[in-house]
Tab-separated table of C-alpha atoms in Angstrom:
chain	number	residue	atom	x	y	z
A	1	UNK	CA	7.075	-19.618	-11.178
A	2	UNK	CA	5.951	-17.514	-8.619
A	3	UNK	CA	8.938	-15.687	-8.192
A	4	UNK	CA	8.263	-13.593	-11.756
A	5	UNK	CA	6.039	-11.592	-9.511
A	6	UNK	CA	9.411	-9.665	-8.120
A	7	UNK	CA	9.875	-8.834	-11.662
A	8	UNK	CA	7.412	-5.891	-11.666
A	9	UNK	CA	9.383	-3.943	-9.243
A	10	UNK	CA	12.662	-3.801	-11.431
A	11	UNK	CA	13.777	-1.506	-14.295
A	12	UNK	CA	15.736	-2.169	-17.606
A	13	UNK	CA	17.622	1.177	-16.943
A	14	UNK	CA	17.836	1.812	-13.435
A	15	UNK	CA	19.448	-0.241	-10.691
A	16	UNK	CA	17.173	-1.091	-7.922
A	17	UNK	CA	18.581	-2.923	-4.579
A	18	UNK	CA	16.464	-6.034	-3.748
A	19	UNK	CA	16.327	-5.340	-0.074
A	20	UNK	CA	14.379	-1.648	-0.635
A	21	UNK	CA	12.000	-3.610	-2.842
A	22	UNK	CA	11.360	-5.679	-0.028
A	23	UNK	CA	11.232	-3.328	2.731
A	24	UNK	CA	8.696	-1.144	0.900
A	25	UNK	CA	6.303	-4.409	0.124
A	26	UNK	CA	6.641	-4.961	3.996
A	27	UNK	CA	6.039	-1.467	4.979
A	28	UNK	CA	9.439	-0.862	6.579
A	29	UNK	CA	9.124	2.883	6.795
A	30	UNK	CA	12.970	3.890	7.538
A	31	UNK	CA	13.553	7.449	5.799
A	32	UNK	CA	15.977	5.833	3.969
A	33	UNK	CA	13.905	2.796	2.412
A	34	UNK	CA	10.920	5.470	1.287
A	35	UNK	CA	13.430	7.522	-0.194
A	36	UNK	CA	14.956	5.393	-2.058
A	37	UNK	CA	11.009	3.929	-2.417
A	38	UNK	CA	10.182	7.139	-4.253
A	39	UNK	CA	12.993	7.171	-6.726
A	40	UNK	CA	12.064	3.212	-8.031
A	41	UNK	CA	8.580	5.132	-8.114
A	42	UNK	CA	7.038	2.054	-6.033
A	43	UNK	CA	5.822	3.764	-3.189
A	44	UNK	CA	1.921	2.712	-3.864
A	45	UNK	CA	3.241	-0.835	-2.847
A	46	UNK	CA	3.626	-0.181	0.353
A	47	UNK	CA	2.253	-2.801	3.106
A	48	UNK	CA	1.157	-5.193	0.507
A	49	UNK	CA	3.248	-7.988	1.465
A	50	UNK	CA	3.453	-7.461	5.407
A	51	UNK	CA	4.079	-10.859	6.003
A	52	UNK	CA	6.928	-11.488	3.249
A	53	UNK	CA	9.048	-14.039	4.154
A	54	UNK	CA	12.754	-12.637	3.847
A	55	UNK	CA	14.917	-15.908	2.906
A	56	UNK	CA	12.046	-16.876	0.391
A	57	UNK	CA	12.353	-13.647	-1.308
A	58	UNK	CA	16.081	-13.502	-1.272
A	59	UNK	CA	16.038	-16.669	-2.690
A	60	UNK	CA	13.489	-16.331	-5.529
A	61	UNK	CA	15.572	-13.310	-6.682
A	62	UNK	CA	18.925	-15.344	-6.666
A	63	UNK	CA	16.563	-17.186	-9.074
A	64	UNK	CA	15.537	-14.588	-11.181
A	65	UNK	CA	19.305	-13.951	-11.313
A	66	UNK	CA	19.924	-17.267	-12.010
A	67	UNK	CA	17.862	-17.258	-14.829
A	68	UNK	CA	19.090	-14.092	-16.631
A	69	UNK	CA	16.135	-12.255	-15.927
A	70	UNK	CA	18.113	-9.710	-13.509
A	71	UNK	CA	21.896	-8.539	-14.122
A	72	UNK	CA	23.968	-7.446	-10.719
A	73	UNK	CA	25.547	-3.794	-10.988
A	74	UNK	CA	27.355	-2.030	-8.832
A	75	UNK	CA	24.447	-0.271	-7.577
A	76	UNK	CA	21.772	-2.963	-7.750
A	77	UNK	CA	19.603	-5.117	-9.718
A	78	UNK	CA	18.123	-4.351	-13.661
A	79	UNK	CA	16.421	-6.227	-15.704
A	80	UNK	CA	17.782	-8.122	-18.924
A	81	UNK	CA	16.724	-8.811	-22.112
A	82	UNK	CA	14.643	-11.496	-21.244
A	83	UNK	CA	13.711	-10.013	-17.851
A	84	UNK	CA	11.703	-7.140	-19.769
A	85	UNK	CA	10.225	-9.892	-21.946
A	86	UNK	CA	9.064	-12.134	-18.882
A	87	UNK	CA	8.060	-8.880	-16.890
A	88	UNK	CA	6.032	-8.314	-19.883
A	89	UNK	CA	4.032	-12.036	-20.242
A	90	UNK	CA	3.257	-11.866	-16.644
A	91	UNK	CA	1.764	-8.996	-16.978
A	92	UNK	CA	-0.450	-9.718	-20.195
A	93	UNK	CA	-1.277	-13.710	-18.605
A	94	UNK	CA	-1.773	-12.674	-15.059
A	95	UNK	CA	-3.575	-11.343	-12.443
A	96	UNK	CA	-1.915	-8.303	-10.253
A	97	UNK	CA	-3.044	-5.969	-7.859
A	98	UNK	CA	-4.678	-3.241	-9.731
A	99	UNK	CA	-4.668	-0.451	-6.723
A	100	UNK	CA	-1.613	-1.220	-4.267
A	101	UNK	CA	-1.856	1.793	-2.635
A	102	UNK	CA	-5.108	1.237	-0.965
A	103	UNK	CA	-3.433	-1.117	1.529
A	104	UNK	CA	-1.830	1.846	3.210
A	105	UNK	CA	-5.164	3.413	4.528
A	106	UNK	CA	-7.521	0.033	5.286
A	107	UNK	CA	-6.189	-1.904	8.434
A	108	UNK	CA	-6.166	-5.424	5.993
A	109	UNK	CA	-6.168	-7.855	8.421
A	110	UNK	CA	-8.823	-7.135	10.440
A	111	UNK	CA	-10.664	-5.819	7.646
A	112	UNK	CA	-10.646	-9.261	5.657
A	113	UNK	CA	-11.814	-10.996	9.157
A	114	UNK	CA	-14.764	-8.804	9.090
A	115	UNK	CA	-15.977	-8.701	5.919
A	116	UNK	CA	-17.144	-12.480	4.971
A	117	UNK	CA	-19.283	-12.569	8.670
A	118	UNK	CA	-20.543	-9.077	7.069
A	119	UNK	CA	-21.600	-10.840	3.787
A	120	UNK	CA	-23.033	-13.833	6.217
A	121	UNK	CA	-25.024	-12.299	8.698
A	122	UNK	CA	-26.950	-9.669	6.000
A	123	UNK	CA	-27.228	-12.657	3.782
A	124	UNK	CA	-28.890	-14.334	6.768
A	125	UNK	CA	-30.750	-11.667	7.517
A	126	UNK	CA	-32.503	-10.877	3.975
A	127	UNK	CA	-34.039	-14.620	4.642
A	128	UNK	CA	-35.312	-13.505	8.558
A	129	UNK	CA	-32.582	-16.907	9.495
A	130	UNK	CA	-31.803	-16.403	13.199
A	131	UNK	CA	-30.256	-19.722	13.694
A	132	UNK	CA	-26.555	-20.698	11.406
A	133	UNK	CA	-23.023	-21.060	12.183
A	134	UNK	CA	-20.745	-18.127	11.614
A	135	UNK	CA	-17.667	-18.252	9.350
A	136	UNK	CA	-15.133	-19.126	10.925
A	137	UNK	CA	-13.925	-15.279	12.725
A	138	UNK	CA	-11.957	-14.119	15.420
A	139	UNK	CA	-14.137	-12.770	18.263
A	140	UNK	CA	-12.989	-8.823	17.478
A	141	UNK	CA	-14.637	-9.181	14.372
A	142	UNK	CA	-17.420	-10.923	15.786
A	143	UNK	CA	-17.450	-7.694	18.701
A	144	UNK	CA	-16.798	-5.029	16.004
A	145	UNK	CA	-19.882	-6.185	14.170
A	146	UNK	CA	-21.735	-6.075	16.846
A	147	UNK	CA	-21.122	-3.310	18.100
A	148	UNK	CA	-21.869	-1.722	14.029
A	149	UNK	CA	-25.477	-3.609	13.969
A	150	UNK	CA	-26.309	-1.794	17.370
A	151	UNK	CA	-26.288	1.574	15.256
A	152	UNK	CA	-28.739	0.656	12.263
A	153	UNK	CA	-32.154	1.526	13.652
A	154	UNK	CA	-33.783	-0.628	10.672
A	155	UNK	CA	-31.918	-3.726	9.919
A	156	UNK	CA	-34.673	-4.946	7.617
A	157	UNK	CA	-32.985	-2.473	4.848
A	158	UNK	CA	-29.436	-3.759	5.000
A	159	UNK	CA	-29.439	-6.360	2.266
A	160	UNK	CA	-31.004	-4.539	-0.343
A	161	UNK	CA	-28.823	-1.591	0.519
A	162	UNK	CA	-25.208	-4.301	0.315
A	163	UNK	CA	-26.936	-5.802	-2.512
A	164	UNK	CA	-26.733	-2.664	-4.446
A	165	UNK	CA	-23.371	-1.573	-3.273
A	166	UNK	CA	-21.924	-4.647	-4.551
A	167	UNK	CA	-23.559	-4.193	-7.721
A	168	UNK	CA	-22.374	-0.928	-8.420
A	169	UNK	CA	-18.788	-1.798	-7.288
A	170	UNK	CA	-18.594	-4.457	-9.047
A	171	UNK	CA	-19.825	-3.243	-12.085
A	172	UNK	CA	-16.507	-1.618	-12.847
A	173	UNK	CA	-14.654	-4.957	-12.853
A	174	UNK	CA	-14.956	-8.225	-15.758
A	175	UNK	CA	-18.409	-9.871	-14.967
A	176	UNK	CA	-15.861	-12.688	-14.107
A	177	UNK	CA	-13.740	-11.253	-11.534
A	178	UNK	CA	-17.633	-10.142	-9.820
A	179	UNK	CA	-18.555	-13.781	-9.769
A	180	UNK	CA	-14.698	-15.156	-8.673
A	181	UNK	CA	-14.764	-12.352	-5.803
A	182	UNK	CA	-18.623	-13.558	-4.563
A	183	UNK	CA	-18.305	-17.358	-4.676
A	184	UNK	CA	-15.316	-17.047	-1.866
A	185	UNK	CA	-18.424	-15.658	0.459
A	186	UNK	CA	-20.652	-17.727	2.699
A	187	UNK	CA	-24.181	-16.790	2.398
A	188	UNK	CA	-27.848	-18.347	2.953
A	189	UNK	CA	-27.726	-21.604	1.531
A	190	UNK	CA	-24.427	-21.366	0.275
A	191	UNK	CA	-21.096	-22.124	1.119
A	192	UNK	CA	-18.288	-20.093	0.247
A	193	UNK	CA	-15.808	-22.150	-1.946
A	194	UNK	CA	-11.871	-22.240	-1.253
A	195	UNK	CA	-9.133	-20.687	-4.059
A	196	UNK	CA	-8.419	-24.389	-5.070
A	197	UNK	CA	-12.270	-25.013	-5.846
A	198	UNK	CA	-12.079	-22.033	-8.021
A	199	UNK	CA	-9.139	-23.500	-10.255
A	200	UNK	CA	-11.047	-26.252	-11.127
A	201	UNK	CA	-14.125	-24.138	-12.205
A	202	UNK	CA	-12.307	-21.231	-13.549
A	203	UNK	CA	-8.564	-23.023	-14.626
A	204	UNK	CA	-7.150	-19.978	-16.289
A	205	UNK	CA	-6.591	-18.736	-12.664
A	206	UNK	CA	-3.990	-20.373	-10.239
A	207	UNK	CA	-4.761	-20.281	-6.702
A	208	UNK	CA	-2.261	-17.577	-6.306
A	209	UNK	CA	-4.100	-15.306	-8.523
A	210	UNK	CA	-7.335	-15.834	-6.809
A	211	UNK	CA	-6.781	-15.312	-3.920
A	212	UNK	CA	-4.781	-11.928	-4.586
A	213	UNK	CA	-7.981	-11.078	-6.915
A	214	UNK	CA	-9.812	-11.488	-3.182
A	215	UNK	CA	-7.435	-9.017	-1.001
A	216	UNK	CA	-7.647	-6.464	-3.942
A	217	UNK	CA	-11.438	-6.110	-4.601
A	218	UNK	CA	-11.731	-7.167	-0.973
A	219	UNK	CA	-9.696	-3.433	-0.366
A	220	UNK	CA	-11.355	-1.500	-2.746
A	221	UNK	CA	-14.362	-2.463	-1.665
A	222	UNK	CA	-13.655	-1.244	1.600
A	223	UNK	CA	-12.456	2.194	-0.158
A	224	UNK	CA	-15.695	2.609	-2.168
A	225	UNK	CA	-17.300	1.958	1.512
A	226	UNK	CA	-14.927	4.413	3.098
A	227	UNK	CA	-15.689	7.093	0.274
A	228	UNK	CA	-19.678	7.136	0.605
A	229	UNK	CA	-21.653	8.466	3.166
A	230	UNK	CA	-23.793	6.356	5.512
A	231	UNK	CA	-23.506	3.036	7.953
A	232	UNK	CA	-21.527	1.017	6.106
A	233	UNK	CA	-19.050	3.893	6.434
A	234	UNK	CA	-19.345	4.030	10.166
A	235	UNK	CA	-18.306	0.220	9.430
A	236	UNK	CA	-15.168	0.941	7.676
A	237	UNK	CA	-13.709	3.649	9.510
A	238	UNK	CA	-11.919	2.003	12.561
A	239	UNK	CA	-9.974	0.142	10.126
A	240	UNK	CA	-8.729	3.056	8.232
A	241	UNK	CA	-6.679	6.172	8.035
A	242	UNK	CA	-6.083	8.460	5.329
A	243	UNK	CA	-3.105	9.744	5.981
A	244	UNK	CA	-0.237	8.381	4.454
A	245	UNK	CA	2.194	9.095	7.368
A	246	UNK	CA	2.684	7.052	10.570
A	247	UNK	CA	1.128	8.259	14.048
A	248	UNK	CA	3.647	10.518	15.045
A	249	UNK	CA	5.141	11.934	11.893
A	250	UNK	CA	1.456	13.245	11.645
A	251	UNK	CA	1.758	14.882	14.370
A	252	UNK	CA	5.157	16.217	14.106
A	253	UNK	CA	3.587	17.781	10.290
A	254	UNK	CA	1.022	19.472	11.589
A	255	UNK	CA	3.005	21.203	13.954
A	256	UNK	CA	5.285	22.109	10.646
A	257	UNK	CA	2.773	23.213	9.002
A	258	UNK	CA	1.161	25.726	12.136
A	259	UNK	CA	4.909	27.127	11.627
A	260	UNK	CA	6.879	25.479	14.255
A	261	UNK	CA	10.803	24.610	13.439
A	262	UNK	CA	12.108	21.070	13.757
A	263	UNK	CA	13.592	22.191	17.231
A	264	UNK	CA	10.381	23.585	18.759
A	265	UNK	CA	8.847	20.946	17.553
A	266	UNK	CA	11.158	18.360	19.228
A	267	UNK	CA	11.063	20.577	22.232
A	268	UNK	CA	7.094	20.319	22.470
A	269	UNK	CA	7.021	16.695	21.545
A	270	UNK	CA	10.152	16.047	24.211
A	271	UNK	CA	12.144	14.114	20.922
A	272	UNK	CA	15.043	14.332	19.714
A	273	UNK	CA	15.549	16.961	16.835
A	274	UNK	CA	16.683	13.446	14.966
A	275	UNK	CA	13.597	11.886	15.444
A	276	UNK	CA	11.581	15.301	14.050
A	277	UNK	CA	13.853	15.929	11.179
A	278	UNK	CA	12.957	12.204	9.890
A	279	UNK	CA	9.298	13.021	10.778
A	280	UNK	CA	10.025	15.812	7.923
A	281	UNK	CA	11.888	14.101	5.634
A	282	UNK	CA	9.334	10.846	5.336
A	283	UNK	CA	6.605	13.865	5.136
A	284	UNK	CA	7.963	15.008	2.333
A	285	UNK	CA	8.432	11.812	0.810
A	286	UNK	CA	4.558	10.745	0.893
A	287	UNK	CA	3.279	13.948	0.873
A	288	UNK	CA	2.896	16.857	-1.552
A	289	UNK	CA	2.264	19.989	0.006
A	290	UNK	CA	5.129	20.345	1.994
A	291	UNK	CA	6.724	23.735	2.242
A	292	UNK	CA	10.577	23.230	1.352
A	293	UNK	CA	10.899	27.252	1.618
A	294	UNK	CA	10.268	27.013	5.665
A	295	UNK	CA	14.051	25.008	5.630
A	296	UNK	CA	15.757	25.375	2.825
A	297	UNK	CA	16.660	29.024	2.714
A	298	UNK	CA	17.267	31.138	-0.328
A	299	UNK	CA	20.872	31.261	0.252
A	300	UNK	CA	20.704	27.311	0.611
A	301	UNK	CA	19.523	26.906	-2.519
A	302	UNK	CA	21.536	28.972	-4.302
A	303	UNK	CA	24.341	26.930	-3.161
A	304	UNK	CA	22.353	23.824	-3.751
A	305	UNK	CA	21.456	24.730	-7.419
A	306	UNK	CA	24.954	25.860	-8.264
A	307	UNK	CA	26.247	22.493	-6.887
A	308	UNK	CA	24.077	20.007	-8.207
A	309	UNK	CA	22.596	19.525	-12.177
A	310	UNK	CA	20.900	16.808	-13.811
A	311	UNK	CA	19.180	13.637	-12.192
A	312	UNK	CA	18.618	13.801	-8.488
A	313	UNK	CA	19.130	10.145	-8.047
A	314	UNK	CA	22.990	11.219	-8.893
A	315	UNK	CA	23.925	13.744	-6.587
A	316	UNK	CA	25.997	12.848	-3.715
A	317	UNK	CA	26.238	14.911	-0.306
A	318	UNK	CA	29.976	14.802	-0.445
A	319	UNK	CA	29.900	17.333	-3.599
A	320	UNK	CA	28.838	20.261	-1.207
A	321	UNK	CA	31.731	20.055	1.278
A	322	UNK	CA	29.621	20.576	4.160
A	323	UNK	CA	28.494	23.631	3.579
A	324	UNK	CA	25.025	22.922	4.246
A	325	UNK	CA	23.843	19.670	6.629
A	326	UNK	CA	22.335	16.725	4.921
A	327	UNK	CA	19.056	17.115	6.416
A	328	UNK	CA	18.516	20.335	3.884
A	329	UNK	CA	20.136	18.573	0.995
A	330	UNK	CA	18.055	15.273	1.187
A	331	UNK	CA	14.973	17.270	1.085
A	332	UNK	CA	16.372	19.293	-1.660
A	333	UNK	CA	16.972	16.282	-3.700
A	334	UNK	CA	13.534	14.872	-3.242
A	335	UNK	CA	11.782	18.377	-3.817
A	336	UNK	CA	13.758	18.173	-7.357
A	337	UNK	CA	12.894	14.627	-7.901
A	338	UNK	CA	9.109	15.291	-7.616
A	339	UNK	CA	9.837	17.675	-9.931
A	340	UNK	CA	10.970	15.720	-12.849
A	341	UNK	CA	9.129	12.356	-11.805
């Protein structure tokens, strides 16, 4: 029942609409789908499902539904009795993503083409093997390694070097998820064996958990690369940024935080003071070091305090009567939800 997954992502006291679920899994980064993200607190699952297939997932939560593991309210989806109960088996029988958030700052795709040649070619290497066919890899990875090998000066210390980072990353895992995670590789002598191969060997694990125990250590491996100094670092770095914001809101933030307002900014940048103000708002959102006190002036919030009490998640832009634009009051009501979150 693969569908129990969706489970994790609902509450048995606040309503949460299916579609933001979604849209955060598939990194849909609309102000309004990270803020409403933030306040089901599951914006470290962003970009973990890029390639989830809508009518599937509207479907296996019309199941979950179905099933009286989710009740419909007026404002969304919560979970049941039994809902909390099932949450809670899947949790304690199987295997889930332990660090979501990682797969906003590692490029996955072209990180998981690269890394089994990687294992291959050092593995080939540490035997002085000139002559073997490649796992099967799409010629950028093939270019990007390449290009990586052209900078070690001594190759002859590669393997002992992996050897020892996999070792020590490893170590902080079950001895069993170490030897799951390596027999997927192709190396010297050895070919790499598929999810279902696994099953048989190891039958407490479906295929499904497998091969999501692969993409996880596959990404933190990548982040205890990214983390340490040296080449496997130079390695690492195309793939990744460590910013949490798109492209251009970066850019946009900076330029906040050298002092600019949203319309000098949109002047500079030649956007719309639209575009700029959702640049703020989604920097707010995933970051926390933004300076509410350059917008929100005193006199806004004494308005905003005397209007609004209790939970955030509540308030409604109607109850100030227009007396100060949304754009203040939205970041408002996520400065006070970071506050109590």
């Amino acid at each position: 029942m693969g569908e129990k997954k969706w489970l994790l992502f609902f509450s048995e006291t606040q309503s949460r609409r299916p579609i933001v679920i979604r849209q955060i899994l598939c990194n849909k980064r609309t102000v309004s789908n990270l803020y409403w993200g933030m306040q089901y607190h599951i914006l470290d699952w962003l970009n973990v499902e890029p390639t989830l297939d809508e009518k599937k997932f509207d479907l296996q939560i019309n199941k979950l539904i179905k099933n009286k593991y989710l009740l419909a309210t007026p404002k969304g989806l919560v979970l049941t009795a039994e809902g909390i109960f099932q949450k809670k088996e899947y949790l304690d029988n199987t295997y889930v993503i332990s660090k979501p958030y990682i797969f906003q700052y590692i490029n996955e795709k072209r990180w998981l083409e690269l890394l089994p040649l990687l294992i291959q070619v050092i593995s080939e290497l540490s035997y002085h093997n000139k002559k073997y066919y490649v796992v099967n890899s799409p010629l950028r990875a093939q270019f990007a390694l390449k290009k990586w090998l052209s900078l070690v000066k001594d190759r002859s210390e590669l393997p002992q070097v992996l050897k020892q980072k996999l070792l020590t990353f490893l170590g902080e895992f079950p001895h069993e998820y170490g030897n799951i995670f390596m027999a997927l590789f192709t190396g010297h002598a050895n070919i790499g064996q598929t999810a279902e191969q696994i099953t048989v060997l190891i039958p407490q694990f479906s295929k499904e958990e497998i091969l999501l125990l692969w993409r996880d250590l596959s990404m933190q491996f990548a982040f205890f690369l990214l983390k340490e100094d040296g080449l496997f670092r130079q390695l690492i770095a195309p793939f990744s940024n460590l910013s949490q914001l798109s492209k251009s809101t970066e850019i946009s933030y900076q330029l906040f935080k050298e002092n600019l307002t949203a319309n000098k900014i949109a002047t500079q940048r030649n956007l719309k003071i639209s575009t700029i103000k959702e640049h703020l708002l989604e920097s707010a959102i995933l970051r926390n070091d933004f300076s509410y006190s350059k917008i929100i002036t005193h006199d806004d919030y004494s308005i905003l305090m005397n209007t609004f009490k209790g939970n955030p998640i509540d308030w409604e832009y109607r109850q100030l009567d227009n007396k100060i634009e949304f754009f203040k009051f939205r970041l408002f009501q996520i400065e006070r939800s970071k506050n109590i979150g």
